[in-house]
Amino acid sequence: MPSPPARYKGHLIDEVSLNAVTPTFVDLGREKVELGRYLNDSDYQHNARVCVIGQDLVDKLFPNVDPLDKEVMLAGLPFRVVGVMEKQGSTFGTSQDNFAVVPLSTYRMIWVARPELLVYVKAPDGQHMMEITDEVRALMRTRRHVPYREEDTFASTRPTP
């Protein structure tokens, strides 16, 4: 369910990017929380129906209204807005601000028990990237019980320097 509608009172957005993450995801990116807070460990542990939203949702659903602590409907279900991310703008003409982020645990409980997952890892610097890439690959193979002589059952990519 990557693009459900979002609604607040009489305002509607037909499709938003719905992302399910763990609380540490915010530490990986350049994006920053502008208002409120990001998802936290308590939200994750309790399958809380909370969300952090992008600026498009603020502009279209909450004109002249503080969105914090308001209940937005995502795919027809209520989620309390706990944070708003800084404006990111657009890439190749596509807005990067049309999203809602919910706890992965909540997403699993409500929609998909075993969603396709992406794992992001951040190295402290470029010198450690190869070492960390190898460690993550070994962990993934172990977690998935991939025998020594068999191909990986997952894909991995890393940014070019």
Short mmCIF file of C-alpha atoms in Angstrom, two decimals:
data_model
loop_
_atom_site.label_atom_id
_atom_site.label_comp_id
_atom_site.label_asym_id
_atom_site.label_seq_id
_atom_site.Cartn_x
_atom_site.Cartn_y
_atom_site.Cartn_z
CA MET A 1 0.00 0.00 0.00
CA PRO A 2 2.50 2.65 -1.07
CA SER A 3 0.08 5.43 -2.16
CA PRO A 4 -3.11 5.65 -0.09
CA PRO A 5 -5.27 8.76 0.20
CA ALA A 6 -4.83 11.18 3.11
CA ARG A 7 -7.67 13.23 4.60
CA TYR A 8 -8.16 15.81 7.31
CA LYS A 9 -11.67 17.13 7.75
CA GLY A 10 -12.76 18.45 4.31
CA HIS A 11 -9.27 18.31 2.77
CA LEU A 12 -8.07 15.36 0.69
CA ILE A 13 -4.92 14.22 -1.11
CA ASP A 14 -5.63 11.29 -3.46
CA GLU A 15 -2.20 9.67 -3.09
CA VAL A 16 0.63 10.05 -0.59
CA SER A 17 3.79 8.03 -0.25
CA LEU A 18 3.33 5.95 2.90
CA ASN A 19 6.65 4.87 4.41
CA ALA A 20 7.08 2.49 7.33
CA VAL A 21 10.34 2.87 9.26
CA THR A 22 12.11 2.21 12.52
CA PRO A 23 12.88 5.19 14.78
CA THR A 24 16.58 5.26 13.81
CA PHE A 25 15.80 5.93 10.13
CA VAL A 26 15.94 9.69 10.74
CA ASP A 27 19.63 9.34 11.70
CA LEU A 28 20.55 8.15 8.20
CA GLY A 29 19.32 11.02 6.08
CA ARG A 30 19.79 14.70 5.68
CA GLU A 31 16.14 15.38 6.40
CA LYS A 32 15.34 17.13 9.64
CA VAL A 33 12.23 17.49 11.77
CA GLU A 34 10.88 21.05 11.55
CA LEU A 35 7.99 20.79 14.02
CA GLY A 36 7.30 18.28 16.76
CA ARG A 37 9.34 15.10 16.83
CA TYR A 38 10.23 12.00 14.85
CA LEU A 39 8.94 8.52 15.60
CA ASN A 40 10.44 7.14 18.80
CA ASP A 41 11.07 3.76 20.44
CA SER A 42 7.81 3.93 22.40
CA ASP A 43 5.81 4.48 19.19
CA TYR A 44 7.54 1.46 17.66
CA GLN A 45 7.17 -0.82 20.69
CA HIS A 46 3.48 0.00 21.14
CA ASN A 47 2.43 -0.09 17.46
CA ALA A 48 1.28 3.49 17.88
CA ARG A 49 -0.96 5.09 15.29
CA VAL A 50 1.24 8.14 14.88
CA CYS A 51 2.87 9.70 11.85
CA VAL A 52 5.37 12.28 10.69
CA ILE A 53 4.33 14.14 7.56
CA GLY A 54 5.92 16.09 4.74
CA GLN A 55 5.23 19.70 3.81
CA ASP A 56 2.78 18.83 1.00
CA LEU A 57 0.44 17.29 3.54
CA VAL A 58 0.79 20.32 5.79
CA ASP A 59 0.02 22.70 2.90
CA LYS A 60 -2.90 20.72 1.45
CA LEU A 61 -4.52 19.21 4.53
CA PHE A 62 -3.79 21.79 7.20
CA PRO A 63 -3.94 25.27 5.62
CA ASN A 64 -3.65 27.82 8.46
CA VAL A 65 -3.87 25.03 11.07
CA ASP A 66 -1.08 23.63 13.25
CA PRO A 67 -0.96 19.93 12.22
CA LEU A 68 0.68 18.71 15.42
CA ASP A 69 -1.53 16.43 17.50
CA LYS A 70 -4.25 16.43 14.81
CA GLU A 71 -5.72 13.18 13.51
CA VAL A 72 -5.11 12.58 9.81
CA MET A 73 -6.77 9.69 7.99
CA LEU A 74 -4.29 7.51 6.07
CA ALA A 75 -5.91 4.78 3.96
CA GLY A 76 -9.06 5.41 6.00
CA LEU A 77 -7.41 4.92 9.40
CA PRO A 78 -6.67 7.63 11.98
CA PHE A 79 -3.07 8.57 12.76
CA ARG A 80 -1.97 11.35 15.13
CA VAL A 81 0.56 13.76 13.63
CA VAL A 82 3.57 13.97 15.95
CA GLY A 83 6.01 15.69 13.59
CA VAL A 84 6.54 17.62 10.38
CA MET A 85 9.70 17.28 8.30
CA GLU A 86 11.54 20.22 6.73
CA LYS A 87 10.67 20.98 3.12
CA GLN A 88 12.75 18.93 0.69
CA GLY A 89 11.49 20.37 -2.60
CA SER A 90 11.26 18.35 -5.80
CA THR A 91 13.50 16.06 -7.81
CA PHE A 92 12.99 15.84 -11.58
CA GLY A 93 9.63 17.59 -11.13
CA THR A 94 8.38 15.15 -8.47
CA SER A 95 7.67 16.48 -5.00
CA GLN A 96 9.72 14.93 -2.20
CA ASP A 97 7.32 16.33 0.41
CA ASN A 98 4.20 14.26 -0.33
CA PHE A 99 4.64 11.58 2.33
CA ALA A 100 3.63 10.21 5.69
CA VAL A 101 5.93 8.08 7.83
CA VAL A 102 4.52 5.55 10.30
CA PRO A 103 6.21 3.06 12.63
CA LEU A 104 7.14 -0.18 10.84
CA SER A 105 5.59 -2.16 13.69
CA THR A 106 2.25 -0.37 13.18
CA TYR A 107 2.38 -0.95 9.43
CA ARG A 108 3.01 -4.66 9.99
CA MET A 109 0.15 -4.93 12.47
CA ILE A 110 -2.40 -3.10 10.27
CA TRP A 111 -1.50 -3.81 6.65
CA VAL A 112 1.28 -6.26 5.84
CA ALA A 113 2.80 -8.63 8.40
CA ARG A 114 5.85 -9.35 6.21
CA PRO A 115 6.44 -6.34 3.96
CA GLU A 116 9.36 -6.09 1.60
CA LEU A 117 12.07 -4.37 3.61
CA LEU A 118 14.93 -2.11 2.67
CA VAL A 119 17.83 -1.93 5.11
CA TYR A 120 19.88 1.25 5.16
CA VAL A 121 23.31 1.43 6.77
CA LYS A 122 25.44 4.54 7.16
CA ALA A 123 29.23 4.32 7.40
CA PRO A 124 31.12 6.88 9.50
CA ASP A 125 33.24 7.68 6.43
CA GLY A 126 34.10 6.38 2.95
CA GLN A 127 37.04 4.33 4.20
CA HIS A 128 34.75 2.08 6.25
CA MET A 129 32.09 1.57 3.56
CA MET A 130 33.54 -1.65 2.09
CA GLU A 131 34.07 -3.18 5.54
CA ILE A 132 30.51 -2.34 6.62
CA THR A 133 29.12 -3.60 3.31
CA ASP A 134 30.83 -6.96 3.87
CA GLU A 135 29.57 -7.16 7.46
CA VAL A 136 26.00 -6.38 6.44
CA ARG A 137 26.17 -9.00 3.66
CA ALA A 138 27.41 -11.61 6.14
CA LEU A 139 24.64 -10.71 8.61
CA MET A 140 21.97 -10.92 5.90
CA ARG A 141 23.24 -14.32 4.72
CA THR A 142 23.22 -15.60 8.31
CA ARG A 143 19.76 -14.20 9.02
CA ARG A 144 18.40 -15.81 5.85
CA HIS A 145 20.28 -19.10 6.37
CA VAL A 146 21.99 -18.92 2.97
CA PRO A 147 24.49 -21.80 2.60
CA TYR A 148 28.13 -20.94 1.85
CA ARG A 149 28.14 -21.98 -1.80
CA GLU A 150 24.76 -20.48 -2.73
CA GLU A 151 23.95 -17.07 -4.21
CA ASP A 152 22.62 -14.25 -2.02
CA THR A 153 18.85 -14.20 -1.67
CA PHE A 154 18.84 -10.41 -1.45
CA ALA A 155 20.24 -7.48 -3.36
CA SER A 156 22.61 -4.83 -2.08
CA THR A 157 23.74 -1.53 -3.46
CA ARG A 158 26.02 1.18 -2.24
CA PRO A 159 26.45 4.74 -3.40
CA THR A 160 29.33 5.53 -5.68
CA PRO A 161 31.97 7.84 -4.15
#
